[in-house]
PDB file of C-alpha atoms in Angstrom:
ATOM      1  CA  UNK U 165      -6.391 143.750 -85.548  1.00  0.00           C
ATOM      2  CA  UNK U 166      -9.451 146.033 -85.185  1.00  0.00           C
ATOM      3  CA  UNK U 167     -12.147 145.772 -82.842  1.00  0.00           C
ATOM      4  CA  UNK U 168     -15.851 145.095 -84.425  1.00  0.00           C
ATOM      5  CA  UNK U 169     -19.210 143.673 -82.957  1.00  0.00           C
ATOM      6  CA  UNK U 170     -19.664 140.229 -83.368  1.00  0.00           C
ATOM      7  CA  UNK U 171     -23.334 139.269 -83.993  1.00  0.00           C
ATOM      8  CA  UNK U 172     -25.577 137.198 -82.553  1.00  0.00           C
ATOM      9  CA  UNK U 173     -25.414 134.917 -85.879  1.00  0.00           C
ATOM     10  CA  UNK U 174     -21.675 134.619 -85.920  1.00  0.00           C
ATOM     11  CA  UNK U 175     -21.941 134.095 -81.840  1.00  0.00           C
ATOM     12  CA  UNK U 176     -23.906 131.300 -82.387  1.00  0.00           C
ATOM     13  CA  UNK U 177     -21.397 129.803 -85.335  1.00  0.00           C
ATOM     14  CA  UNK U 178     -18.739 130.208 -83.306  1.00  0.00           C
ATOM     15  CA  UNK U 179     -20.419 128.242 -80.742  1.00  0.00           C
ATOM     16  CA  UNK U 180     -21.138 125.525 -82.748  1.00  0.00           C
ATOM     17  CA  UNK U 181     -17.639 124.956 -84.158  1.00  0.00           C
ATOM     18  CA  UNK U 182     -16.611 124.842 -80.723  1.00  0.00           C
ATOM     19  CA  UNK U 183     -19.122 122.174 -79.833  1.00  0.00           C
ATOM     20  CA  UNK U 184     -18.455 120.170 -83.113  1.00  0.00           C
ATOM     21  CA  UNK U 185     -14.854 120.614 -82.216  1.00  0.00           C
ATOM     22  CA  UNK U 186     -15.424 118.828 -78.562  1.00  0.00           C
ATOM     23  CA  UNK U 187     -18.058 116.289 -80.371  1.00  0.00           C
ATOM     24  CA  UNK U 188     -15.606 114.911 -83.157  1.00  0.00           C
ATOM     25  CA  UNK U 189     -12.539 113.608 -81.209  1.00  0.00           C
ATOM     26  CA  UNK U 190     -15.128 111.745 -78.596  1.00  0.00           C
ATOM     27  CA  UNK U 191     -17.033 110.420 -81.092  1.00  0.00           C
ATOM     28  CA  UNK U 192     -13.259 109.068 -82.734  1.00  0.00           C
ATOM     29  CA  UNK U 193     -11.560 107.759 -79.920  1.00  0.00           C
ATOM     30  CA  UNK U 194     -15.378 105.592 -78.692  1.00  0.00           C
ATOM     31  CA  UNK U 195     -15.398 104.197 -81.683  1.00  0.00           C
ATOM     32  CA  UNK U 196     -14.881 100.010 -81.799  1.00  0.00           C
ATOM     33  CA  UNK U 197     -13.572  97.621 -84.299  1.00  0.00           C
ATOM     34  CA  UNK U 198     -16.375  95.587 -83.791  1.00  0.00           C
ATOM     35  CA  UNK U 199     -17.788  94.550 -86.839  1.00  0.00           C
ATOM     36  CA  UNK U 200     -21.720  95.109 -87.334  1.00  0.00           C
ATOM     37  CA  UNK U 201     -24.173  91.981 -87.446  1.00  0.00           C
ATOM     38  CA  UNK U 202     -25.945  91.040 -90.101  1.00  0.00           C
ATOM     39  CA  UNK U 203     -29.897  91.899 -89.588  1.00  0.00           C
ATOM     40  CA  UNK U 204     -32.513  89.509 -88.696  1.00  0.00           C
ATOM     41  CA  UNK U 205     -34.230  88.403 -91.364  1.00  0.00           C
ATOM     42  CA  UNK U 206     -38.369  89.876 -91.285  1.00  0.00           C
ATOM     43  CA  UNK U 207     -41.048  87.741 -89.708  1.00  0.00           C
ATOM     44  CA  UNK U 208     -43.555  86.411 -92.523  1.00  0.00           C
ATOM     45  CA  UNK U 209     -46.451  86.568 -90.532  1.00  0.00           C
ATOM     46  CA  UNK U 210     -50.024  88.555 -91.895  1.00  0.00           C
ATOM     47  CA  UNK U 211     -50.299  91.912 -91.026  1.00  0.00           C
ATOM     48  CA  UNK U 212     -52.440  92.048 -87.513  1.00  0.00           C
ATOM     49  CA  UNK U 213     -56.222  92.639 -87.674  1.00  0.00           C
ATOM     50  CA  UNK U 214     -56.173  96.522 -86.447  1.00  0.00           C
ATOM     51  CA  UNK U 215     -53.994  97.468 -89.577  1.00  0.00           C
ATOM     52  CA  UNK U 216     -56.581  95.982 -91.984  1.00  0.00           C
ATOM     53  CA  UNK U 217     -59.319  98.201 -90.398  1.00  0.00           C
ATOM     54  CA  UNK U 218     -57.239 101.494 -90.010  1.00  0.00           C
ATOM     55  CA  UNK U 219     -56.766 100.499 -94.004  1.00  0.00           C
ATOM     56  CA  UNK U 220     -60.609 100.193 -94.472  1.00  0.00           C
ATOM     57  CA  UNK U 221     -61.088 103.491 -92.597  1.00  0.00           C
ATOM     58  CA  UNK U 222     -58.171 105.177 -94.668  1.00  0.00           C
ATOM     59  CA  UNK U 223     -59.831 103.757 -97.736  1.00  0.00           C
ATOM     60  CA  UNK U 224     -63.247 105.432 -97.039  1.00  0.00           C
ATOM     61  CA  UNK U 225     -61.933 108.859 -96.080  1.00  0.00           C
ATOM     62  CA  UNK U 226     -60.140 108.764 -99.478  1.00  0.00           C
ATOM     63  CA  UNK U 227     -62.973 108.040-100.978  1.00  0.00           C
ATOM     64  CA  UNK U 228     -65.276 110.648 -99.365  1.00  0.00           C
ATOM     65  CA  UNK U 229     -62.438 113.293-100.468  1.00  0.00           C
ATOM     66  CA  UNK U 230     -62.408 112.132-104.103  1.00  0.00           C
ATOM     67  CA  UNK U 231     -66.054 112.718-104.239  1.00  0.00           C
ATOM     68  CA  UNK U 232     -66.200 116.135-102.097  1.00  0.00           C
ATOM     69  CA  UNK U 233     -63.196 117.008-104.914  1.00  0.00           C
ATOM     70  CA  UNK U 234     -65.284 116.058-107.478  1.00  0.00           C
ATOM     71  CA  UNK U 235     -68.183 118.162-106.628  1.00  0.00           C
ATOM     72  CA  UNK U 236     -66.368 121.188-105.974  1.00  0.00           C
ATOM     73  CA  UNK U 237     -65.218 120.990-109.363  1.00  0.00           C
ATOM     74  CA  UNK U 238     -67.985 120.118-110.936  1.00  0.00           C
ATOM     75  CA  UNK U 239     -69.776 122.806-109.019  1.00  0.00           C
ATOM     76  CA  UNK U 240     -67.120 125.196-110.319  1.00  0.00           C
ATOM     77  CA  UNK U 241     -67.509 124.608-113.897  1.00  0.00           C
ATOM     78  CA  UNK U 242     -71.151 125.002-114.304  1.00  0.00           C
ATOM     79  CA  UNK U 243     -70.694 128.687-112.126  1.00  0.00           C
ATOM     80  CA  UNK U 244     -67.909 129.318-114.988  1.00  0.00           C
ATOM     81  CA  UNK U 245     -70.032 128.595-117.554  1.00  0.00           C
ATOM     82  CA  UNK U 246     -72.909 130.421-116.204  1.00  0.00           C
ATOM     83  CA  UNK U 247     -70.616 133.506-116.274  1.00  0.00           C
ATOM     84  CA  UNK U 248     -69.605 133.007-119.712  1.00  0.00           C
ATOM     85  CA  UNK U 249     -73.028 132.203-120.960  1.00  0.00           C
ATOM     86  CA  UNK U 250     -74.282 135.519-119.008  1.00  0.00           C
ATOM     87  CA  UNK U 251     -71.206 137.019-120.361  1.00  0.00           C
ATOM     88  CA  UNK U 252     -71.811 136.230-123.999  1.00  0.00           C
ATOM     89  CA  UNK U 253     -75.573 137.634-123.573  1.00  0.00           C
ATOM     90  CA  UNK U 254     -74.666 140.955-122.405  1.00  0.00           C
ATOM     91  CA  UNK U 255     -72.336 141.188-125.119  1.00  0.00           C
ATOM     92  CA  UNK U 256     -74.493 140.927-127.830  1.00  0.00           C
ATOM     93  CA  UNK U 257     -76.736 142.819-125.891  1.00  0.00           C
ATOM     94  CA  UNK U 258     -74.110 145.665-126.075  1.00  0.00           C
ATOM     95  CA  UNK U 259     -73.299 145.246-130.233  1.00  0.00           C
ATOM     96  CA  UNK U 260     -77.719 144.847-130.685  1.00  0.00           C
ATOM     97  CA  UNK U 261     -76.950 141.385-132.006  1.00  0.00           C
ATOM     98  CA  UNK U 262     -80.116 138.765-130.902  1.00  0.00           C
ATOM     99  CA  UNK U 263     -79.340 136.231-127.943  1.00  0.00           C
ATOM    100  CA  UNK U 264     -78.578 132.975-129.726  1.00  0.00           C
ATOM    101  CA  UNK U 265     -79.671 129.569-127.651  1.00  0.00           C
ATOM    102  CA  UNK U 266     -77.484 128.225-125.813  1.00  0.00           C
ATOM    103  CA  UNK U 267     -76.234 124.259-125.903  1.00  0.00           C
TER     104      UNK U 267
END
């Protein structure tokens, strides 16, 4: 067999076969025949008071980021069409065709 370097990667591989090898038959031989219990059934009680407010304060910071989105795109469209619009003039500018009004 030859000799090679064994890198840190395949070190570390190594190492955790060896670990998973020691975890596995522990894990196996704790192991119960116990059989698991059913779970208890959920309380039907309101949510508390606190969770209704975080809610509310969720709520409004949803709605103050709709609106911030909103403007930023609505700001962004009306720079785009000022570029096209100022794009379009110098244009026809170029060609010697008049400006035509714009809608």
């Amino acid at each position: 067999m030859s000799e090679k370097m064994l890198s840190r990667r395949g070190a570390f591989t190594l190492l955790g076969l060896a670990a998973l090898g020691f975890a596995v038959p522990t894990t196996v031989l704790t192991m119960s025949e116990a059989e698991a219990q059913p779970a208890a059934p959920a309380p039907a009680a309101p949510a508390p008071s606190g969770m209704t407010r975080g809610e509310t304060r969720r709520a409004g910071r949803r709605a103050a980021r709709q609106t911030r989105r909103q403007a930023r795109r609505t700001a962004r469209e009306t720079r785009r069409q000022g570029r096209r619009t100022a794009r379009q003039t110098r244009r026809q500018a170029r060609r010697g065709v008049p400006p035509t009004k714009q809608q």
